[in-house]
Structure formats: C-alpha cells, structure tokens
C-alpha cells in the first residue's frame, strides 16, 4: 500500500529509445515511400518478367562484339533490391546531416553521438549530404532506367567511383585519425559498402557497352587524326597535365615536404590538410598514389587511339573525383572544422575556384568519351586494312 503523499516517479523511456523512436518512424515512412515508388515505376515492366530474374545469356549472338550497338544485359533482381536498400540508407544519411547542421532535431542525435561520433565531423556531414542527395538521386534514376528497359550502365559506373572513393577515405580516416579510439560495433555497418561495390562493379563491367553505329572508315578517319587536329582533346590534355601537377604538389604537402612553397601552402591556403581527423591527408595520398597514375594513363589514351578502357574508367574516375572534391571543399569551409584548420578568408575564392576546376576536369573527360567514342574504339583488322589502302 502506498502511503499518502508519497510520489511515484514517472516511468521514462531510456534516452536511446526515446531518441530512436522519431528516427524509426521516419525510416519506416521513407521505406514505404521507396517501395511505393518502385511499385509504380515497375508497373508493367520487366520487374514482373521472369527473364529479369537472371542475365539473358542466350539473347545475344555468340560472336556479337563487346561494343554491340544497343546491346545490354538483363540485370538480376539483386540490383534493384540493393539500390532500394541503399536509397533507404541515403535518406537516413540526409537526415543525419540536416540534424548535425541544426536544420532539424531529435532524430539521430544519440545514435551519432554514441555509435558513430565521426559522423559529427565536417567530413562526416559532407559525405552524408552527398549520399543523401547525389547517391539517392542516382539510385532512383537507375531504378527508373531498369523499369523502362533503358541502360543504366553509365550512371552505375559513376555511382561506383563515387561510392568507392567515399567509403575508402571515410574508413581509413576513421582508423588512423583522432576518432580511431572511438570505433565501436556500429563501425561494422560500413562493411556492406565495401563488399557490395565489388560485386556491383563486376556486374556493371560485364554489361556490354552501347556506342553509336560507326563504320570502319569513320573510325579509322577519327583515329588517324593527330592531337593538334583534335582541339578538344588538346585542351583536355592540358587540363589533365595541370591536374597531375597540382595532385603531385598537394601530395608532397601532406608528406611534409620541407620546401618553402609547401610550408606556405599548408598554412596559408589549405590548413585543413593538417586537421588531425586525417580525412584530408588520406584523400591527398589517394590522389597521389592512385589518381596521379590514372591521369597519366588518360593523357596516354588521348594520344594513342584504341584505348577502349577509357570510356568506362573515365566515368568511374569522374564519380570518384566529384565526391572527393565535394567532401574536401565542404569540410574545409564548414564550421565544424576547428578554426585553425579552416580556409582563410583572404584566399577563399582562390581555393574555391582551384578545387572546383579540379573537379570539373574528370567530368569533361567523361563527357568527351561518351559523346565521341570513335577514337577509343578497338582497332580492328578491317580498319587496319582500310588504313593500308589509304597509304
């Protein structure tokens, strides 16, 4: 029996549960919206076709070329399923970024603080914005293309490069940066972002490429032109050379090169490279050891005809650099970055223009490969015979 005047303390939900309820509600609503979108987008399409359950291997002639015009491989049901799940996660990432920037509140505060505190950094917020906006749009575009029997290969390759660059920098920065001691079991949630791109990339590269119908004479005529006869390629080569020089310079900066120019740059132009979170240093090292060699290969492919690998890899490259530059630019200017590491106001416009132009170079290269692929088509025996006739 309770004595008169004795107060029974009210029962409160645990903090984590109380903060997770709004996030769970939003998650369920987002999933419902996504499933509704898939249902209407796939109405009457091959999502309901038994052929969609696997790749149609027998639909192509066994001797059809890999560059067959309009040929495509039917994707499996795993592709839309993966994109639906990733779209769901992208929407959650957008909620996290909006909450961290103060636009909304009460959705994921406890989870981010206790589970993945590195998402509260400027870099974490930027990759959540990119995932919640760009990746989300790509997922919906690819799902729509699937439902309409259209090719989504180019979008998929761009997404592949963007996702791989994002997760590699994020994971390595967490492991070696200031938040390495705060890694918990929630860190394992990033494991699918490592495994699934490997599977998806394999499937995407196996799908045949669709190119305009060109005769052997047209291909030969394009491939016999020197660089000075292709002004757009000449400009691209110059742009790639500038990108390679800037990539090498910033790589030397993060490697603590003792040159005065490197010391001045890291303290007066990009102090964010010194941030102990380690994301910018990891990004510049990836640029130095992977992007720089690829830039050299791109220049070679613009000089020598028949490099059929460039159209595909230029899309992967474009996605990777676009994501990296967005995260690097945003983090350098974000208020979550400690003031000593933020970009100084007197060099703000120079820093912004330089990094935006750096991001545009790969996009221009990918567009050039998509719209005028004749120079990169494999050199066939017929074109070689045609070349001999013209000599």
mmCIF file of C-alpha atoms in Angstrom:
data_model
loop_
_atom_site.group_PDB
_atom_site.id
_atom_site.type_symbol
_atom_site.label_atom_id
_atom_site.label_comp_id
_atom_site.label_asym_id
_atom_site.label_seq_id
_atom_site.Cartn_x
_atom_site.Cartn_y
_atom_site.Cartn_z
ATOM 1 C CA UNK A 1 0.000 0.000 0.000
ATOM 2 C CA UNK A 2 1.314 3.409 -0.958
ATOM 3 C CA UNK A 3 1.464 5.966 1.844
ATOM 4 C CA UNK A 4 -0.352 9.208 1.334
ATOM 5 C CA UNK A 5 1.881 11.912 -0.038
ATOM 6 C CA UNK A 6 4.423 9.515 -1.473
ATOM 7 C CA UNK A 7 5.215 10.362 -5.087
ATOM 8 C CA UNK A 8 5.829 7.582 -7.514
ATOM 9 C CA UNK A 9 8.477 8.725 -10.009
ATOM 10 C CA UNK A 10 7.178 8.693 -13.570
ATOM 11 C CA UNK A 11 8.430 5.977 -15.843
ATOM 12 C CA UNK A 12 10.666 7.346 -18.580
ATOM 13 C CA UNK A 13 11.885 5.577 -21.665
ATOM 14 C CA UNK A 14 15.620 5.110 -21.930
ATOM 15 C CA UNK A 15 17.254 8.038 -23.724
ATOM 16 C CA UNK A 16 18.381 5.934 -26.663
ATOM 17 C CA UNK A 17 14.894 4.550 -27.175
ATOM 18 C CA UNK A 18 13.246 7.933 -26.883
ATOM 19 C CA UNK A 19 15.540 9.439 -29.477
ATOM 20 C CA UNK A 20 15.319 6.387 -31.716
ATOM 21 C CA UNK A 21 11.516 6.465 -31.984
ATOM 22 C CA UNK A 22 11.405 9.503 -34.330
ATOM 23 C CA UNK A 23 14.229 8.061 -36.419
ATOM 24 C CA UNK A 24 12.456 4.706 -36.610
ATOM 25 C CA UNK A 25 9.215 6.403 -37.658
ATOM 26 C CA UNK A 26 10.954 8.400 -40.369
ATOM 27 C CA UNK A 27 12.808 5.274 -41.521
ATOM 28 C CA UNK A 28 9.551 3.337 -41.890
ATOM 29 C CA UNK A 29 7.930 6.202 -43.793
ATOM 30 C CA UNK A 30 10.923 6.531 -46.122
ATOM 31 C CA UNK A 31 10.918 2.815 -46.808
ATOM 32 C CA UNK A 32 7.198 2.946 -47.578
ATOM 33 C CA UNK A 33 7.737 5.836 -49.996
ATOM 34 C CA UNK A 34 10.565 3.962 -51.725
ATOM 35 C CA UNK A 35 8.511 0.800 -52.108
ATOM 36 C CA UNK A 36 5.622 2.839 -53.491
ATOM 37 C CA UNK A 37 7.970 4.481 -55.989
ATOM 38 C CA UNK A 38 9.317 1.092 -57.076
ATOM 39 C CA UNK A 39 5.803 -0.297 -57.440
ATOM 40 C CA UNK A 40 4.587 2.483 -59.737
ATOM 41 C CA UNK A 41 7.883 2.693 -61.638
ATOM 42 C CA UNK A 42 7.872 -1.037 -62.304
ATOM 43 C CA UNK A 43 4.188 -1.403 -63.203
ATOM 44 C CA UNK A 44 4.038 -3.384 -66.434
ATOM 45 C CA UNK A 45 7.791 -3.507 -66.806
ATOM 46 C CA UNK A 46 10.275 -6.333 -66.628
ATOM 47 C CA UNK A 47 10.353 -6.248 -62.836
ATOM 48 C CA UNK A 48 7.455 -8.667 -63.313
ATOM 49 C CA UNK A 49 9.138 -10.512 -66.154
ATOM 50 C CA UNK A 50 10.661 -13.944 -65.361
ATOM 51 C CA UNK A 51 13.585 -13.044 -67.631
ATOM 52 C CA UNK A 52 14.506 -10.347 -65.160
ATOM 53 C CA UNK A 53 15.472 -12.986 -62.586
ATOM 54 C CA UNK A 54 18.782 -13.557 -64.305
ATOM 55 C CA UNK A 55 21.006 -12.465 -67.133
ATOM 56 C CA UNK A 56 19.719 -13.323 -70.565
ATOM 57 C CA UNK A 57 22.738 -15.112 -71.882
ATOM 58 C CA UNK A 58 21.106 -16.552 -74.949
ATOM 59 C CA UNK A 59 19.696 -13.320 -76.320
ATOM 60 C CA UNK A 60 22.956 -12.323 -77.944
ATOM 61 C CA UNK A 61 24.725 -13.930 -80.819
ATOM 62 C CA UNK A 62 27.802 -15.811 -79.556
ATOM 63 C CA UNK A 63 30.008 -13.843 -81.936
ATOM 64 C CA UNK A 64 28.466 -10.433 -81.243
ATOM 65 C CA UNK A 65 31.112 -7.812 -80.428
ATOM 66 C CA UNK A 66 31.503 -6.388 -76.963
ATOM 67 C CA UNK A 67 30.758 -2.945 -78.401
ATOM 68 C CA UNK A 68 27.488 -4.068 -79.952
ATOM 69 C CA UNK A 69 25.133 -1.194 -80.602
ATOM 70 C CA UNK A 70 22.208 -1.079 -78.192
ATOM 71 C CA UNK A 71 23.074 -4.422 -76.619
ATOM 72 C CA UNK A 72 22.515 -4.782 -72.930
ATOM 73 C CA UNK A 73 22.430 -7.479 -70.316
ATOM 74 C CA UNK A 74 19.326 -8.030 -68.277
ATOM 75 C CA UNK A 75 20.169 -7.275 -64.633
ATOM 76 C CA UNK A 76 19.140 -9.582 -61.835
ATOM 77 C CA UNK A 77 16.618 -8.742 -59.145
ATOM 78 C CA UNK A 78 19.506 -8.168 -56.756
ATOM 79 C CA UNK A 79 20.337 -4.863 -58.445
ATOM 80 C CA UNK A 80 17.037 -3.076 -57.707
ATOM 81 C CA UNK A 81 16.988 -4.675 -54.240
ATOM 82 C CA UNK A 82 20.445 -3.295 -53.482
ATOM 83 C CA UNK A 83 19.523 0.122 -54.811
ATOM 84 C CA UNK A 84 16.328 0.205 -52.734
ATOM 85 C CA UNK A 85 18.241 -0.603 -49.546
ATOM 86 C CA UNK A 86 20.965 1.909 -50.365
ATOM 87 C CA UNK A 87 18.339 4.549 -51.169
ATOM 88 C CA UNK A 88 16.851 3.956 -47.749
ATOM 89 C CA UNK A 89 20.257 4.415 -46.092
ATOM 90 C CA UNK A 90 20.904 7.543 -48.184
ATOM 91 C CA UNK A 91 17.709 9.128 -46.871
ATOM 92 C CA UNK A 92 18.816 8.364 -43.310
ATOM 93 C CA UNK A 93 22.207 9.959 -44.044
ATOM 94 C CA UNK A 94 20.467 13.095 -45.263
ATOM 95 C CA UNK A 95 18.516 13.247 -42.001
ATOM 96 C CA UNK A 96 21.778 12.897 -40.040
ATOM 97 C CA UNK A 97 23.472 15.700 -41.970
ATOM 98 C CA UNK A 98 20.476 18.031 -41.613
ATOM 99 C CA UNK A 99 20.328 17.361 -37.882
ATOM 100 C CA UNK A 100 24.049 17.933 -37.401
ATOM 101 C CA UNK A 101 23.743 21.281 -39.180
ATOM 102 C CA UNK A 102 20.801 22.275 -36.981
ATOM 103 C CA UNK A 103 18.021 22.230 -39.555
ATOM 104 C CA UNK A 104 16.120 19.503 -37.693
ATOM 105 C CA UNK A 105 16.475 17.897 -34.266
ATOM 106 C CA UNK A 106 15.532 14.853 -32.232
ATOM 107 C CA UNK A 107 16.056 12.133 -34.845
ATOM 108 C CA UNK A 108 19.543 10.606 -34.652
ATOM 109 C CA UNK A 109 21.433 12.583 -32.006
ATOM 110 C CA UNK A 110 22.044 9.708 -29.602
ATOM 111 C CA UNK A 111 22.956 7.235 -32.332
ATOM 112 C CA UNK A 112 25.522 9.560 -33.870
ATOM 113 C CA UNK A 113 26.971 10.587 -30.507
ATOM 114 C CA UNK A 114 27.217 7.059 -29.079
ATOM 115 C CA UNK A 115 27.525 4.895 -32.186
ATOM 116 C CA UNK A 116 29.398 6.829 -34.880
ATOM 117 C CA UNK A 117 30.754 10.105 -33.482
ATOM 118 C CA UNK A 118 32.947 10.612 -36.556
ATOM 119 C CA UNK A 119 29.776 11.459 -38.481
ATOM 120 C CA UNK A 120 29.693 14.697 -36.482
ATOM 121 C CA UNK A 121 32.893 15.905 -38.145
ATOM 122 C CA UNK A 122 32.756 18.240 -41.114
ATOM 123 C CA UNK A 123 33.819 15.392 -43.406
ATOM 124 C CA UNK A 124 31.180 13.071 -41.975
ATOM 125 C CA UNK A 125 28.469 15.667 -42.535
ATOM 126 C CA UNK A 126 29.614 16.277 -46.113
ATOM 127 C CA UNK A 127 29.610 12.617 -47.097
ATOM 128 C CA UNK A 128 26.132 12.281 -45.566
ATOM 129 C CA UNK A 129 24.951 15.212 -47.698
ATOM 130 C CA UNK A 130 26.478 13.630 -50.812
ATOM 131 C CA UNK A 131 24.989 10.244 -50.049
ATOM 132 C CA UNK A 132 21.589 11.691 -49.208
ATOM 133 C CA UNK A 133 21.355 13.881 -52.314
ATOM 134 C CA UNK A 134 23.605 12.662 -55.144
ATOM 135 C CA UNK A 135 23.633 8.940 -54.418
ATOM 136 C CA UNK A 136 19.920 8.996 -53.633
ATOM 137 C CA UNK A 137 19.197 10.639 -56.985
ATOM 138 C CA UNK A 138 21.411 8.122 -58.780
ATOM 139 C CA UNK A 139 19.613 5.200 -57.138
ATOM 140 C CA UNK A 140 16.210 6.484 -58.193
ATOM 141 C CA UNK A 141 17.474 7.223 -61.716
ATOM 142 C CA UNK A 142 18.935 3.719 -62.084
ATOM 143 C CA UNK A 143 15.793 2.051 -60.724
ATOM 144 C CA UNK A 144 13.682 4.071 -63.157
ATOM 145 C CA UNK A 145 16.000 3.123 -66.040
ATOM 146 C CA UNK A 146 15.685 -0.544 -65.106
ATOM 147 C CA UNK A 147 11.909 -0.345 -65.051
ATOM 148 C CA UNK A 148 11.874 1.248 -68.514
ATOM 149 C CA UNK A 149 14.360 -1.214 -70.031
ATOM 150 C CA UNK A 150 16.926 1.530 -70.513
ATOM 151 C CA UNK A 151 20.637 1.285 -69.934
ATOM 152 C CA UNK A 152 21.868 2.417 -66.533
ATOM 153 C CA UNK A 153 25.496 1.375 -67.080
ATOM 154 C CA UNK A 154 26.949 4.886 -67.272
ATOM 155 C CA UNK A 155 25.065 6.010 -64.161
ATOM 156 C CA UNK A 156 26.182 2.849 -62.397
ATOM 157 C CA UNK A 157 29.856 3.395 -63.173
ATOM 158 C CA UNK A 158 29.694 6.999 -61.967
ATOM 159 C CA UNK A 159 27.991 5.802 -58.767
ATOM 160 C CA UNK A 160 30.603 3.072 -58.341
ATOM 161 C CA UNK A 161 33.513 5.506 -58.396
ATOM 162 C CA UNK A 162 31.741 7.916 -56.071
ATOM 163 C CA UNK A 163 30.830 5.253 -53.518
ATOM 164 C CA UNK A 164 34.260 3.602 -53.504
ATOM 165 C CA UNK A 165 36.086 6.903 -53.010
ATOM 166 C CA UNK A 166 33.694 7.918 -50.238
ATOM 167 C CA UNK A 167 33.973 4.706 -48.231
ATOM 168 C CA UNK A 168 37.739 4.267 -48.650
ATOM 169 C CA UNK A 169 38.577 7.762 -47.389
ATOM 170 C CA UNK A 170 35.976 7.508 -44.621
ATOM 171 C CA UNK A 171 37.161 4.133 -43.298
ATOM 172 C CA UNK A 172 40.874 4.879 -43.486
ATOM 173 C CA UNK A 173 40.384 8.281 -41.867
ATOM 174 C CA UNK A 174 38.453 6.695 -39.016
ATOM 175 C CA UNK A 175 41.113 4.038 -38.472
ATOM 176 C CA UNK A 176 44.141 6.343 -38.326
ATOM 177 C CA UNK A 177 42.623 9.696 -37.309
ATOM 178 C CA UNK A 178 41.661 11.211 -33.981
ATOM 179 C CA UNK A 179 38.481 9.093 -33.780
ATOM 180 C CA UNK A 180 40.297 5.746 -34.011
ATOM 181 C CA UNK A 181 39.777 5.186 -30.275
ATOM 182 C CA UNK A 182 36.007 5.796 -30.596
ATOM 183 C CA UNK A 183 35.343 2.998 -33.078
ATOM 184 C CA UNK A 184 32.533 0.734 -31.849
ATOM 185 C CA UNK A 185 30.473 -2.162 -33.189
ATOM 186 C CA UNK A 186 28.467 0.327 -35.272
ATOM 187 C CA UNK A 187 31.577 0.663 -37.436
ATOM 188 C CA UNK A 188 30.731 -2.758 -38.908
ATOM 189 C CA UNK A 189 27.637 -1.213 -40.531
ATOM 190 C CA UNK A 190 30.023 0.126 -43.170
ATOM 191 C CA UNK A 191 31.061 -3.390 -44.207
ATOM 192 C CA UNK A 192 28.349 -3.734 -46.907
ATOM 193 C CA UNK A 193 29.685 -0.539 -48.505
ATOM 194 C CA UNK A 194 32.978 -2.378 -49.007
ATOM 195 C CA UNK A 195 31.631 -5.696 -50.282
ATOM 196 C CA UNK A 196 28.664 -4.632 -52.420
ATOM 197 C CA UNK A 197 30.612 -2.219 -54.692
ATOM 198 C CA UNK A 198 32.948 -5.093 -55.560
ATOM 199 C CA UNK A 199 30.024 -7.244 -56.663
ATOM 200 C CA UNK A 200 28.200 -4.367 -58.356
ATOM 201 C CA UNK A 201 31.326 -3.213 -60.173
ATOM 202 C CA UNK A 202 31.898 -6.711 -61.551
ATOM 203 C CA UNK A 203 28.339 -6.874 -62.835
ATOM 204 C CA UNK A 204 28.467 -3.395 -64.356
ATOM 205 C CA UNK A 205 31.695 -4.033 -66.253
ATOM 206 C CA UNK A 206 30.283 -7.284 -67.604
ATOM 207 C CA UNK A 207 27.420 -5.467 -69.285
ATOM 208 C CA UNK A 208 28.195 -4.647 -72.945
ATOM 209 C CA UNK A 209 28.698 -1.019 -73.862
ATOM 210 C CA UNK A 210 26.362 0.740 -76.292
ATOM 211 C CA UNK A 211 28.027 3.069 -78.803
ATOM 212 C CA UNK A 212 26.869 4.908 -81.947
ATOM 213 C CA UNK A 213 26.897 2.905 -85.141
ATOM 214 C CA UNK A 214 30.143 3.790 -86.882
ATOM 215 C CA UNK A 215 31.683 2.299 -89.979
ATOM 216 C CA UNK A 216 35.287 1.133 -90.080
ATOM 217 C CA UNK A 217 36.118 4.081 -92.348
ATOM 218 C CA UNK A 218 34.703 6.607 -89.887
ATOM 219 C CA UNK A 219 36.581 5.031 -87.001
ATOM 220 C CA UNK A 220 39.796 4.918 -88.984
ATOM 221 C CA UNK A 221 39.437 8.551 -90.055
ATOM 222 C CA UNK A 222 38.981 9.655 -86.445
ATOM 223 C CA UNK A 223 41.887 7.587 -85.160
ATOM 224 C CA UNK A 224 44.280 8.873 -87.834
ATOM 225 C CA UNK A 225 43.907 12.481 -86.666
ATOM 226 C CA UNK A 226 46.831 13.949 -84.744
ATOM 227 C CA UNK A 227 46.350 15.748 -81.447
ATOM 228 C CA UNK A 228 46.573 19.226 -82.989
ATOM 229 C CA UNK A 229 43.698 18.230 -85.282
ATOM 230 C CA UNK A 230 41.545 17.468 -82.220
ATOM 231 C CA UNK A 231 41.385 20.783 -80.319
ATOM 232 C CA UNK A 232 39.070 19.441 -77.617
ATOM 233 C CA UNK A 233 41.482 16.636 -76.832
ATOM 234 C CA UNK A 234 44.367 19.084 -76.823
ATOM 235 C CA UNK A 235 42.600 21.187 -74.195
ATOM 236 C CA UNK A 236 41.828 18.060 -72.173
ATOM 237 C CA UNK A 237 45.486 17.014 -72.236
ATOM 238 C CA UNK A 238 46.499 20.427 -70.914
ATOM 239 C CA UNK A 239 43.839 20.239 -68.195
ATOM 240 C CA UNK A 240 44.974 16.771 -67.160
ATOM 241 C CA UNK A 241 48.604 17.926 -67.047
ATOM 242 C CA UNK A 242 47.632 20.784 -64.721
ATOM 243 C CA UNK A 243 45.632 18.369 -62.573
ATOM 244 C CA UNK A 244 48.588 15.999 -62.385
ATOM 245 C CA UNK A 245 50.920 18.808 -61.316
ATOM 246 C CA UNK A 246 48.513 20.019 -58.636
ATOM 247 C CA UNK A 247 47.963 16.438 -57.427
ATOM 248 C CA UNK A 248 51.700 15.851 -57.073
ATOM 249 C CA UNK A 249 52.179 19.162 -55.259
ATOM 250 C CA UNK A 250 49.438 18.526 -52.691
ATOM 251 C CA UNK A 251 50.751 15.013 -52.178
ATOM 252 C CA UNK A 252 54.137 16.461 -51.296
ATOM 253 C CA UNK A 253 52.451 18.926 -48.953
ATOM 254 C CA UNK A 254 50.785 16.231 -46.836
ATOM 255 C CA UNK A 255 54.038 14.234 -46.838
ATOM 256 C CA UNK A 256 55.675 17.184 -45.036
ATOM 257 C CA UNK A 257 57.911 18.279 -47.881
ATOM 258 C CA UNK A 258 60.400 20.832 -46.436
ATOM 259 C CA UNK A 259 60.117 23.174 -49.437
ATOM 260 C CA UNK A 260 59.037 26.732 -48.605
ATOM 261 C CA UNK A 261 56.180 26.597 -51.121
ATOM 262 C CA UNK A 262 54.732 23.506 -49.411
ATOM 263 C CA UNK A 263 55.046 25.076 -45.955
ATOM 264 C CA UNK A 264 53.372 28.278 -47.134
ATOM 265 C CA UNK A 265 50.571 26.394 -48.876
ATOM 266 C CA UNK A 266 49.586 24.198 -45.948
ATOM 267 C CA UNK A 267 49.495 27.117 -43.504
ATOM 268 C CA UNK A 268 48.132 29.927 -45.671
ATOM 269 C CA UNK A 269 45.999 28.228 -48.345
ATOM 270 C CA UNK A 270 44.791 24.794 -47.186
ATOM 271 C CA UNK A 271 45.342 24.439 -43.432
ATOM 272 C CA UNK A 272 42.604 21.795 -43.451
ATOM 273 C CA UNK A 273 45.272 19.375 -44.699
ATOM 274 C CA UNK A 274 46.714 19.496 -41.147
ATOM 275 C CA UNK A 275 43.439 18.556 -39.459
ATOM 276 C CA UNK A 276 44.049 15.568 -37.116
ATOM 277 C CA UNK A 277 40.852 13.852 -38.317
ATOM 278 C CA UNK A 278 43.148 12.525 -41.108
ATOM 279 C CA UNK A 279 40.472 12.563 -43.833
ATOM 280 C CA UNK A 280 42.192 15.277 -45.918
ATOM 281 C CA UNK A 281 45.588 13.599 -45.604
ATOM 282 C CA UNK A 282 44.160 10.238 -46.686
ATOM 283 C CA UNK A 283 42.397 11.968 -49.592
ATOM 284 C CA UNK A 284 45.576 13.625 -50.840
ATOM 285 C CA UNK A 285 47.554 10.381 -50.553
ATOM 286 C CA UNK A 286 44.913 8.550 -52.604
ATOM 287 C CA UNK A 287 45.184 11.334 -55.154
ATOM 288 C CA UNK A 288 48.972 10.974 -55.194
ATOM 289 C CA UNK A 289 49.260 7.181 -55.449
ATOM 290 C CA UNK A 290 46.160 6.337 -57.487
ATOM 291 C CA UNK A 291 44.692 9.396 -59.202
ATOM 292 C CA UNK A 292 48.049 10.726 -60.440
ATOM 293 C CA UNK A 293 48.979 7.496 -62.298
ATOM 294 C CA UNK A 294 45.487 7.343 -63.767
ATOM 295 C CA UNK A 295 45.811 10.932 -65.015
ATOM 296 C CA UNK A 296 48.973 9.892 -66.850
ATOM 297 C CA UNK A 297 47.128 6.931 -68.371
ATOM 298 C CA UNK A 298 44.325 9.241 -69.517
ATOM 299 C CA UNK A 299 46.811 11.501 -71.270
ATOM 300 C CA UNK A 300 48.299 8.452 -72.979
ATOM 301 C CA UNK A 301 44.810 7.315 -74.079
ATOM 302 C CA UNK A 302 44.126 10.742 -75.624
ATOM 303 C CA UNK A 303 47.338 10.456 -77.624
ATOM 304 C CA UNK A 304 47.136 6.824 -78.746
ATOM 305 C CA UNK A 305 43.945 5.533 -80.430
ATOM 306 C CA UNK A 306 42.220 2.321 -79.498
ATOM 307 C CA UNK A 307 42.341 2.575 -75.686
ATOM 308 C CA UNK A 308 38.903 1.048 -75.251
ATOM 309 C CA UNK A 309 39.159 1.005 -71.445
ATOM 310 C CA UNK A 310 38.993 4.792 -71.095
ATOM 311 C CA UNK A 311 35.227 5.422 -71.640
ATOM 312 C CA UNK A 312 34.295 3.135 -68.750
ATOM 313 C CA UNK A 313 37.039 4.148 -66.364
ATOM 314 C CA UNK A 314 36.560 7.844 -67.102
ATOM 315 C CA UNK A 315 33.050 7.524 -65.617
ATOM 316 C CA UNK A 316 34.401 5.791 -62.508
ATOM 317 C CA UNK A 317 37.101 8.456 -62.276
ATOM 318 C CA UNK A 318 34.575 11.274 -62.678
ATOM 319 C CA UNK A 319 32.386 9.946 -59.885
ATOM 320 C CA UNK A 320 35.324 9.424 -57.538
ATOM 321 C CA UNK A 321 36.798 12.910 -58.005
ATOM 322 C CA UNK A 322 33.399 14.628 -57.837
ATOM 323 C CA UNK A 323 32.643 13.019 -54.475
ATOM 324 C CA UNK A 324 36.126 13.650 -53.135
ATOM 325 C CA UNK A 325 36.201 17.306 -54.111
ATOM 326 C CA UNK A 326 32.732 17.962 -52.719
ATOM 327 C CA UNK A 327 33.683 16.483 -49.364
ATOM 328 C CA UNK A 328 37.061 18.222 -49.291
ATOM 329 C CA UNK A 329 35.670 21.605 -50.277
ATOM 330 C CA UNK A 330 32.753 21.448 -47.884
ATOM 331 C CA UNK A 331 34.869 20.227 -44.980
ATOM 332 C CA UNK A 332 37.455 22.961 -45.493
ATOM 333 C CA UNK A 333 34.769 25.653 -45.205
ATOM 334 C CA UNK A 334 32.420 24.013 -42.689
ATOM 335 C CA UNK A 335 32.029 25.460 -39.207
ATOM 336 C CA UNK A 336 32.593 22.021 -37.636
ATOM 337 C CA UNK A 337 36.211 22.192 -38.758
ATOM 338 C CA UNK A 338 38.279 23.822 -35.969
ATOM 339 C CA UNK A 339 39.071 27.433 -36.780
ATOM 340 C CA UNK A 340 42.884 26.950 -37.156
ATOM 341 C CA UNK A 341 42.216 24.442 -39.941
ATOM 342 C CA UNK A 342 39.550 26.384 -41.841
ATOM 343 C CA UNK A 343 40.419 28.059 -45.131
ATOM 344 C CA UNK A 344 41.486 31.699 -44.534
ATOM 345 C CA UNK A 345 39.043 34.271 -45.870
ATOM 346 C CA UNK A 346 41.659 36.113 -47.948
ATOM 347 C CA UNK A 347 42.307 33.013 -50.106
ATOM 348 C CA UNK A 348 38.740 31.677 -50.020
ATOM 349 C CA UNK A 349 37.915 32.422 -53.668
ATOM 350 C CA UNK A 350 41.246 31.124 -54.987
ATOM 351 C CA UNK A 351 40.801 27.915 -53.013
ATOM 352 C CA UNK A 352 37.209 27.517 -54.214
ATOM 353 C CA UNK A 353 37.944 28.139 -57.909
ATOM 354 C CA UNK A 354 41.002 25.870 -57.889
ATOM 355 C CA UNK A 355 39.200 22.922 -56.358
ATOM 356 C CA UNK A 356 36.064 23.364 -58.479
ATOM 357 C CA UNK A 357 38.163 23.344 -61.647
ATOM 358 C CA UNK A 358 39.964 20.259 -60.350
ATOM 359 C CA UNK A 359 36.593 18.527 -60.010
ATOM 360 C CA UNK A 360 35.440 19.621 -63.491
ATOM 361 C CA UNK A 361 38.379 18.078 -65.355
ATOM 362 C CA UNK A 362 37.277 14.424 -64.984
ATOM 363 C CA UNK A 363 33.681 15.361 -65.810
ATOM 364 C CA UNK A 364 34.797 16.914 -69.104
ATOM 365 C CA UNK A 365 36.864 13.823 -69.880
ATOM 366 C CA UNK A 366 33.900 11.517 -69.238
ATOM 367 C CA UNK A 367 31.607 13.644 -71.414
ATOM 368 C CA UNK A 368 34.143 13.619 -74.233
ATOM 369 C CA UNK A 369 34.386 9.810 -74.084
ATOM 370 C CA UNK A 370 30.601 9.399 -74.031
ATOM 371 C CA UNK A 371 29.782 11.736 -76.911
ATOM 372 C CA UNK A 372 32.708 10.957 -79.252
ATOM 373 C CA UNK A 373 33.936 7.426 -78.552
ATOM 374 C CA UNK A 374 35.260 6.656 -82.035
ATOM 375 C CA UNK A 375 38.871 7.455 -81.113
ATOM 376 C CA UNK A 376 38.769 4.873 -78.314
ATOM 377 C CA UNK A 377 37.157 2.017 -80.228
ATOM 378 C CA UNK A 378 39.298 -1.111 -80.575
ATOM 379 C CA UNK A 379 41.398 -1.140 -83.722
ATOM 380 C CA UNK A 380 40.013 -3.975 -85.852
ATOM 381 C CA UNK A 381 41.598 -5.803 -88.752
ATOM 382 C CA UNK A 382 39.211 -4.124 -91.189
ATOM 383 C CA UNK A 383 40.266 -0.685 -90.061
ATOM 384 C CA UNK A 384 43.895 -1.697 -90.394
ATOM 385 C CA UNK A 385 43.246 -2.860 -93.955
ATOM 386 C CA UNK A 386 41.450 0.400 -94.647
ATOM 387 C CA UNK A 387 44.439 2.278 -93.333
ATOM 388 C CA UNK A 388 46.749 0.402 -95.667
ATOM 389 C CA UNK A 389 44.561 1.266 -98.672
ATOM 390 C CA UNK A 390 44.829 4.970 -97.856
ATOM 391 C CA UNK A 391 48.609 4.847 -97.586
#
